[in-house]
mmCIF file of C-alpha atoms in Angstrom:
data_model
loop_
_atom_site.group_PDB
_atom_site.id
_atom_site.type_symbol
_atom_site.label_atom_id
_atom_site.label_comp_id
_atom_site.label_asym_id
_atom_site.label_seq_id
_atom_site.Cartn_x
_atom_site.Cartn_y
_atom_site.Cartn_z
ATOM 1 C CA MET T 43 -0.158 0.122 -0.036
ATOM 2 C CA VAL T 44 2.866 2.249 1.104
ATOM 3 C CA ALA T 45 4.581 1.555 -2.473
ATOM 4 C CA GLU T 46 1.428 2.493 -4.407
ATOM 5 C CA LEU T 47 0.545 5.481 -2.479
ATOM 6 C CA GLY T 48 4.204 6.555 -2.766
ATOM 7 C CA GLY T 49 3.343 7.170 -6.518
ATOM 8 C CA SER T 50 1.180 10.142 -5.883
ATOM 9 C CA TYR T 51 2.631 11.177 -2.552
ATOM 10 C CA ASP T 52 5.677 11.691 -0.637
ATOM 11 C CA GLU T 53 6.359 8.502 1.269
ATOM 12 C CA ARG T 54 7.333 10.159 4.472
ATOM 13 C CA GLN T 55 3.620 11.698 4.310
ATOM 14 C CA VAL T 56 2.238 8.278 4.024
ATOM 15 C CA LEU T 57 3.940 6.883 6.911
ATOM 16 C CA ARG T 58 3.181 9.665 9.140
ATOM 17 C CA MET T 59 -0.465 9.160 8.048
ATOM 18 C CA LEU T 60 -0.192 5.417 8.729
ATOM 19 C CA ASP T 61 1.349 6.338 12.016
ATOM 20 C CA HIS T 62 -1.483 8.516 12.712
ATOM 21 C CA LEU T 63 -4.242 5.891 12.043
ATOM 22 C CA MET T 64 -2.305 3.349 14.033
ATOM 23 C CA GLU T 65 -2.341 5.659 16.917
ATOM 24 C CA ASP T 66 -6.049 6.065 16.787
ATOM 25 C CA ASP T 67 -7.049 2.446 16.323
ATOM 26 C CA VAL T 68 -8.351 3.244 12.794
ATOM 27 C CA ILE T 69 -6.045 0.453 11.152
ATOM 28 C CA GLU T 70 -4.353 -2.408 12.969
ATOM 29 C CA THR T 71 -0.987 -3.870 12.360
ATOM 30 C CA LEU T 72 -1.346 -7.447 11.813
ATOM 31 C CA SER T 73 1.249 -10.020 13.717
ATOM 32 C CA PRO T 74 3.365 -11.972 11.647
ATOM 33 C CA GLU T 75 0.941 -15.054 11.959
ATOM 34 C CA LYS T 76 -2.116 -12.965 11.062
ATOM 35 C CA ARG T 77 0.109 -11.803 7.935
ATOM 36 C CA ARG T 78 0.483 -15.409 6.823
ATOM 37 C CA ILE T 79 -2.941 -16.265 7.041
ATOM 38 C CA LEU T 80 -3.899 -13.136 5.288
ATOM 39 C CA LEU T 81 -1.569 -14.331 2.507
ATOM 40 C CA VAL T 82 -2.839 -17.646 1.992
ATOM 41 C CA LYS T 83 -6.501 -16.419 1.935
ATOM 42 C CA GLN T 84 -5.275 -13.822 -0.793
ATOM 43 C CA ALA T 85 -3.716 -16.730 -2.658
ATOM 44 C CA LEU T 86 -6.985 -18.626 -2.348
ATOM 45 C CA GLU T 87 -9.084 -15.767 -3.475
ATOM 46 C CA ILE T 88 -6.860 -15.451 -6.319
ATOM 47 C CA SER T 89 -7.120 -19.124 -7.317
ATOM 48 C CA LEU T 90 -10.882 -18.997 -7.296
ATOM 49 C CA ARG T 91 -11.116 -16.212 -9.338
ATOM 50 C CA VAL T 92 -8.532 -17.615 -11.928
ATOM 51 C CA ALA T 93 -10.517 -20.845 -11.875
ATOM 52 C CA GLU T 94 -13.777 -19.248 -12.388
ATOM 53 C CA ASP T 95 -12.478 -17.443 -15.392
ATOM 54 C CA ILE T 96 -11.499 -20.976 -16.953
ATOM 55 C CA ASN T 97 -14.771 -22.819 -15.857
ATOM 56 C CA ARG T 98 -17.046 -21.552 -13.328
ATOM 57 C CA ALA T 99 -19.155 -24.437 -12.723
ATOM 58 C CA GLN T 100 -16.282 -26.605 -12.253
ATOM 59 C CA ALA T 101 -14.526 -23.908 -9.920
ATOM 60 C CA ALA T 102 -17.771 -24.066 -7.896
ATOM 61 C CA GLN T 103 -18.067 -27.601 -7.756
ATOM 62 C CA ALA T 104 -14.244 -28.251 -6.718
ATOM 63 C CA MET T 105 -14.829 -25.449 -4.037
ATOM 64 C CA ARG T 106 -17.945 -27.120 -2.701
ATOM 65 C CA SER T 107 -16.371 -30.508 -2.415
ATOM 66 C CA VAL T 108 -13.471 -29.085 -0.090
ATOM 67 C CA VAL T 109 -15.899 -27.130 1.944
ATOM 68 C CA ASP T 110 -17.853 -30.353 2.402
ATOM 69 C CA ARG T 111 -14.839 -32.071 3.828
ATOM 70 C CA SER T 112 -13.562 -29.092 6.034
ATOM 71 C CA VAL T 113 -14.484 -29.329 9.723
ATOM 72 C CA THR T 114 -12.662 -26.027 11.272
ATOM 73 C CA PRO T 115 -15.370 -23.421 12.102
ATOM 74 C CA GLU T 116 -12.978 -20.451 11.893
ATOM 75 C CA THR T 117 -12.077 -21.342 8.158
ATOM 76 C CA LEU T 118 -15.889 -22.479 7.202
ATOM 77 C CA GLY T 119 -17.085 -19.193 8.925
ATOM 78 C CA GLN T 120 -15.019 -17.165 6.268
ATOM 79 C CA LEU T 121 -16.110 -18.932 2.913
ATOM 80 C CA ARG T 122 -19.087 -17.687 1.297
ATOM 81 C CA PHE T 123 -21.134 -18.631 -1.597
ATOM 82 C CA VAL T 124 -23.113 -15.738 -3.150
ATOM 83 C CA ASP T 125 -24.754 -15.553 -6.822
ATOM 84 C CA ASN T 126 -23.039 -19.098 -7.635
ATOM 85 C CA SER T 127 -19.604 -17.860 -6.741
ATOM 86 C CA TRP T 128 -17.379 -18.560 -3.820
ATOM 87 C CA ALA T 129 -15.612 -15.771 -1.922
ATOM 88 C CA VAL T 130 -13.332 -15.455 1.015
ATOM 89 C CA ASP T 131 -14.265 -12.927 4.013
ATOM 90 C CA PHE T 132 -11.254 -11.290 4.949
ATOM 91 C CA ASP T 133 -12.600 -9.820 8.388
ATOM 92 C CA PHE T 134 -9.913 -10.756 11.305
ATOM 93 C CA LYS T 135 -12.491 -10.645 14.003
ATOM 94 C CA LEU T 136 -12.857 -14.355 14.165
ATOM 95 C CA LEU T 137 -8.982 -14.383 15.040
ATOM 96 C CA GLU T 138 -9.194 -12.084 17.837
ATOM 97 C CA GLY T 139 -7.761 -13.521 20.981
ATOM 98 C CA LEU T 140 -6.537 -16.709 19.765
ATOM 99 C CA SER T 141 -3.269 -18.222 20.864
ATOM 100 C CA TYR T 142 -0.311 -18.420 18.297
ATOM 101 C CA ARG T 143 -0.534 -21.984 18.077
ATOM 102 C CA ARG T 144 -4.236 -21.889 16.790
ATOM 103 C CA LEU T 145 -3.299 -19.151 14.580
ATOM 104 C CA MET T 146 -0.451 -21.184 12.862
ATOM 105 C CA LEU T 147 -3.177 -24.464 12.825
ATOM 106 C CA LEU T 148 -5.494 -22.000 11.221
ATOM 107 C CA TYR T 149 -2.713 -21.156 8.552
ATOM 108 C CA GLY T 150 -2.311 -24.787 7.833
ATOM 109 C CA GLU T 151 -5.964 -25.387 7.421
ATOM 110 C CA TRP T 152 -6.123 -22.583 4.692
ATOM 111 C CA MET T 153 -3.108 -24.155 2.995
ATOM 112 C CA LYS T 154 -4.967 -27.263 3.248
ATOM 113 C CA ILE T 155 -8.037 -25.753 1.426
ATOM 114 C CA LEU T 156 -5.871 -24.119 -0.951
ATOM 115 C CA ALA T 157 -4.320 -27.423 -1.846
ATOM 116 C CA GLN T 158 -7.538 -29.445 -2.006
ATOM 117 C CA PHE T 159 -9.245 -27.191 -3.996
ATOM 118 C CA VAL T 160 -6.474 -27.105 -6.852
ATOM 119 C CA ALA T 161 -6.492 -30.803 -6.580
ATOM 120 C CA ALA T 162 -10.114 -30.738 -7.137
ATOM 121 C CA LEU T 163 -10.041 -28.894 -10.633
ATOM 122 C CA GLU T 164 -10.134 -30.799 -13.806
ATOM 123 C CA ARG T 165 -6.831 -31.789 -14.828
ATOM 124 C CA GLU T 166 -7.309 -30.762 -18.422
ATOM 125 C CA ASN T 167 -7.593 -26.979 -17.259
ATOM 126 C CA LEU T 168 -4.632 -27.370 -14.754
ATOM 127 C CA TYR T 169 -1.798 -26.386 -17.201
ATOM 128 C CA VAL T 170 -3.899 -22.891 -17.778
ATOM 129 C CA PHE T 171 -4.816 -22.439 -14.414
ATOM 130 C CA ILE T 172 -1.148 -22.621 -12.994
ATOM 131 C CA ALA T 173 0.068 -20.420 -15.602
ATOM 132 C CA VAL T 174 -2.440 -17.599 -14.748
ATOM 133 C CA VAL T 175 -1.881 -18.066 -11.280
ATOM 134 C CA THR T 176 1.780 -17.688 -11.498
ATOM 135 C CA GLU T 177 1.323 -14.415 -12.887
ATOM 136 C CA GLU T 178 -1.167 -13.277 -10.418
ATOM 137 C CA PHE T 179 1.164 -14.554 -7.647
ATOM 138 C CA HIS T 180 3.763 -12.328 -9.017
ATOM 139 C CA ASP T 181 1.815 -9.453 -9.695
ATOM 140 C CA ARG T 182 -0.460 -9.289 -6.520
ATOM 141 C CA ILE T 183 1.283 -11.422 -3.696
ATOM 142 C CA VAL T 184 4.992 -12.373 -3.931
ATOM 143 C CA ASN T 185 6.351 -8.555 -4.112
ATOM 144 C CA ARG T 186 3.872 -7.072 -1.635
ATOM 145 C CA TYR T 187 4.657 -9.367 1.444
ATOM 146 C CA ALA T 188 7.825 -9.558 3.334
ATOM 147 C CA ALA T 189 10.152 -12.587 2.862
ATOM 148 C CA ARG T 190 9.452 -13.923 6.180
ATOM 149 C CA ASP T 191 5.849 -14.040 5.309
ATOM 150 C CA LEU T 192 6.254 -16.125 2.323
ATOM 151 C CA MET T 193 7.600 -19.094 4.390
ATOM 152 C CA GLY T 194 5.514 -22.107 3.493
ATOM 153 C CA LEU T 195 3.908 -20.748 0.471
ATOM 154 C CA GLU T 196 6.653 -22.716 -1.431
ATOM 155 C CA GLU T 197 4.504 -25.872 -0.614
ATOM 156 C CA PHE T 198 1.807 -24.650 -2.446
ATOM 157 C CA SER T 199 4.138 -24.182 -5.533
ATOM 158 C CA PHE T 200 5.570 -27.780 -4.897
ATOM 159 C CA TRP T 201 2.092 -29.247 -4.837
ATOM 160 C CA LEU T 202 1.433 -27.429 -7.869
ATOM 161 C CA GLU T 203 4.580 -29.137 -9.334
ATOM 162 C CA THR T 204 3.215 -32.515 -8.348
ATOM 163 C CA LEU T 205 -0.100 -32.014 -9.848
ATOM 164 C CA SER T 206 1.360 -31.247 -13.095
ATOM 165 C CA THR T 207 3.831 -34.056 -13.378
ATOM 166 C CA ASP T 208 3.264 -37.752 -14.547
ATOM 167 C CA ILE T 209 6.221 -38.958 -12.313
ATOM 168 C CA LEU T 210 4.847 -41.593 -9.901
ATOM 169 C CA SER T 211 7.969 -43.354 -8.652
ATOM 170 C CA GLN T 212 9.805 -42.263 -5.439
ATOM 171 C CA PRO T 213 13.852 -42.292 -5.468
ATOM 172 C CA ARG T 214 15.281 -44.369 -2.980
ATOM 173 C CA VAL T 215 18.024 -42.246 -2.065
ATOM 174 C CA ILE T 216 18.200 -38.502 -2.811
ATOM 175 C CA ARG T 217 21.329 -37.358 -4.205
ATOM 176 C CA THR T 218 22.872 -33.992 -3.078
ATOM 177 C CA GLY T 219 26.420 -34.205 -3.983
ATOM 178 C CA SER T 220 28.197 -31.271 -2.408
ATOM 179 C CA LEU T 221 25.079 -29.138 -1.978
ATOM 180 C CA GLU T 222 24.271 -28.600 1.368
ATOM 181 C CA ALA T 223 21.014 -26.853 3.079
ATOM 182 C CA THR T 224 22.740 -23.820 4.760
ATOM 183 C CA VAL T 225 21.535 -20.734 6.343
ATOM 184 C CA ASN T 226 24.596 -18.715 5.204
ATOM 185 C CA ASP T 227 24.075 -18.889 1.375
ATOM 186 C CA GLY T 228 20.696 -18.390 0.058
ATOM 187 C CA ALA T 229 21.768 -19.329 -3.459
ATOM 188 C CA GLU T 230 23.100 -22.761 -2.215
ATOM 189 C CA GLU T 231 20.123 -23.301 0.035
ATOM 190 C CA LEU T 232 17.815 -22.388 -2.922
ATOM 191 C CA ALA T 233 19.791 -25.041 -5.169
ATOM 192 C CA TYR T 234 19.454 -27.812 -2.371
ATOM 193 C CA LEU T 235 15.765 -27.424 -2.179
ATOM 194 C CA LEU T 236 15.084 -27.600 -6.068
ATOM 195 C CA VAL T 237 17.495 -30.429 -6.289
ATOM 196 C CA THR T 238 16.139 -32.312 -3.339
ATOM 197 C CA ARG T 239 12.488 -31.734 -3.602
ATOM 198 C CA GLY T 240 12.785 -31.935 -7.603
ATOM 199 C CA GLN T 241 14.023 -35.387 -7.332
ATOM 200 C CA VAL T 242 10.930 -36.491 -5.578
ATOM 201 C CA ILE T 243 8.447 -34.444 -7.775
ATOM 202 C CA HIS T 244 10.249 -34.778 -11.138
ATOM 203 C CA GLY T 245 12.101 -37.682 -10.598
ATOM 204 C CA GLN T 246 15.721 -38.517 -10.283
ATOM 205 C CA GLU T 247 16.927 -38.846 -13.984
ATOM 206 C CA ARG T 248 15.191 -35.503 -15.182
ATOM 207 C CA ILE T 249 16.836 -33.566 -12.089
ATOM 208 C CA SER T 250 20.267 -35.416 -12.714
ATOM 209 C CA ARG T 251 20.056 -34.114 -16.581
ATOM 210 C CA ILE T 252 19.120 -30.625 -15.425
ATOM 211 C CA CYS T 253 22.144 -30.611 -12.973
ATOM 212 C CA THR T 254 24.544 -32.021 -15.500
ATOM 213 C CA THR T 255 23.705 -29.155 -17.832
ATOM 214 C CA ALA T 256 24.050 -26.567 -15.165
ATOM 215 C CA GLY T 257 27.235 -27.923 -13.982
ATOM 216 C CA VAL T 258 25.936 -28.945 -10.586
ATOM 217 C CA PRO T 259 27.900 -31.838 -9.439
ATOM 218 C CA LEU T 260 25.451 -34.711 -7.590
ATOM 219 C CA THR T 261 28.623 -36.605 -6.806
ATOM 220 C CA ASP T 262 31.056 -35.439 -3.834
ATOM 221 C CA VAL T 263 33.481 -32.966 -5.194
ATOM 222 C CA PRO T 264 36.515 -31.827 -3.513
ATOM 223 C CA PRO T 265 35.864 -28.485 -1.308
ATOM 224 C CA ASP T 266 38.219 -26.323 -3.521
ATOM 225 C CA PHE T 267 36.515 -27.574 -6.878
ATOM 226 C CA TRP T 268 33.113 -25.884 -6.919
ATOM 227 C CA VAL T 269 33.787 -22.488 -5.736
ATOM 228 C CA GLY T 270 33.643 -18.419 -6.489
ATOM 229 C CA TRP T 271 32.143 -17.565 -10.029
ATOM 230 C CA GLN T 272 31.873 -21.240 -11.003
ATOM 231 C CA LYS T 273 29.390 -22.081 -8.270
ATOM 232 C CA ALA T 274 27.197 -18.845 -8.793
ATOM 233 C CA GLU T 275 27.213 -19.385 -12.669
ATOM 234 C CA SER T 276 25.986 -22.985 -12.219
ATOM 235 C CA ILE T 277 23.168 -22.034 -9.826
ATOM 236 C CA ASP T 278 22.136 -19.545 -11.963
ATOM 237 C CA ARG T 279 22.293 -22.412 -14.804
ATOM 238 C CA LEU T 280 20.313 -24.635 -12.480
ATOM 239 C CA MET T 281 17.566 -22.203 -11.741
ATOM 240 C CA THR T 282 17.104 -21.386 -15.696
ATOM 241 C CA GLU T 283 16.927 -25.017 -16.181
ATOM 242 C CA TYR T 284 14.530 -25.782 -13.682
ATOM 243 C CA ALA T 285 12.225 -22.994 -14.848
ATOM 244 C CA LYS T 286 11.552 -24.864 -17.995
ATOM 245 C CA LEU T 287 9.883 -27.841 -16.210
ATOM 246 C CA GLY T 288 6.715 -25.581 -16.333
ATOM 247 C CA HIS T 289 4.945 -22.601 -14.684
ATOM 248 C CA ALA T 290 4.601 -24.375 -11.446
ATOM 249 C CA SER T 291 8.298 -24.503 -11.322
ATOM 250 C CA ARG T 292 8.424 -20.928 -12.012
ATOM 251 C CA LEU T 293 6.172 -20.042 -9.140
ATOM 252 C CA THR T 294 8.619 -22.386 -6.998
ATOM 253 C CA LEU T 295 11.515 -20.337 -7.882
ATOM 254 C CA LEU T 296 9.606 -16.909 -7.493
ATOM 255 C CA ILE T 297 8.523 -17.695 -3.928
ATOM 256 C CA LEU T 298 11.965 -19.162 -2.822
ATOM 257 C CA SER T 299 14.107 -16.397 -4.160
ATOM 258 C CA ARG T 300 12.160 -13.744 -2.339
ATOM 259 C CA GLN T 301 12.389 -15.840 0.463
ATOM 260 C CA LEU T 302 15.890 -16.253 0.463
ATOM 261 C CA GLY T 303 16.894 -12.959 -0.952
ATOM 262 C CA VAL T 304 18.385 -14.535 -4.292
ATOM 263 C CA SER T 305 18.472 -12.689 -7.479
ATOM 264 C CA LEU T 306 16.603 -14.630 -10.360
ATOM 265 C CA PRO T 307 18.550 -15.057 -13.798
ATOM 266 C CA ARG T 308 17.531 -12.480 -16.362
ATOM 267 C CA ASP T 309 16.065 -15.124 -18.693
ATOM 268 C CA ILE T 310 13.606 -15.953 -15.864
ATOM 269 C CA ALA T 311 10.905 -13.232 -16.814
ATOM 270 C CA PHE T 312 7.625 -12.732 -15.776
#
């Protein structure tokens, strides 16, 4: 909101106005847990609208099947079916006074509803749905939230990847080579996630080919072999090749890069 108002007003004026509104309790600063719930509810609302644009009746039926299986009052109470269309209620009054644990459980429930809704859509429309949702998330979600608010959203994009692949067999061993899940290097952590989760979703053979093309070794190499510019260049190529797997993979890259503070290669455009 600040960024949008900043196009017409001085940012300092906007911030002073927001401070004044918060002091007078006109607006409320959301806690991190509530921001994450807001994010996933917005993701569901966007997904509903995209699905309706593709096939309104199918979207309504898919959402009905999800609601019929849900038993959580805080989520059921914020899903409305009006004029043959489902909508999400963004009022936070239902969340007042809830503990951190309960809020995080509700975040999980909203994520489950989102995942079940997408899974209930007809597979023949899934490719178009994912393509449009990826662009919508780029424009309306990923760049409007802080990196920490996006934690967990990658599970949705990985789920979309799973739904859009035909790989059924699971690898017995996940190969990582010299890649490590390190918090000190966002790019390497991103590469580690792509390689490990990718082997489960897309199959070990396909990910191995991508790693070979990118120059990312899936066998142990000496510590001084894969360093400096060579590692950075290889990870960039890995992201480029991974993006070619489909729109869901591009969404995964978009979310993870924002979370981890990693710049995407220029040839991955949105």
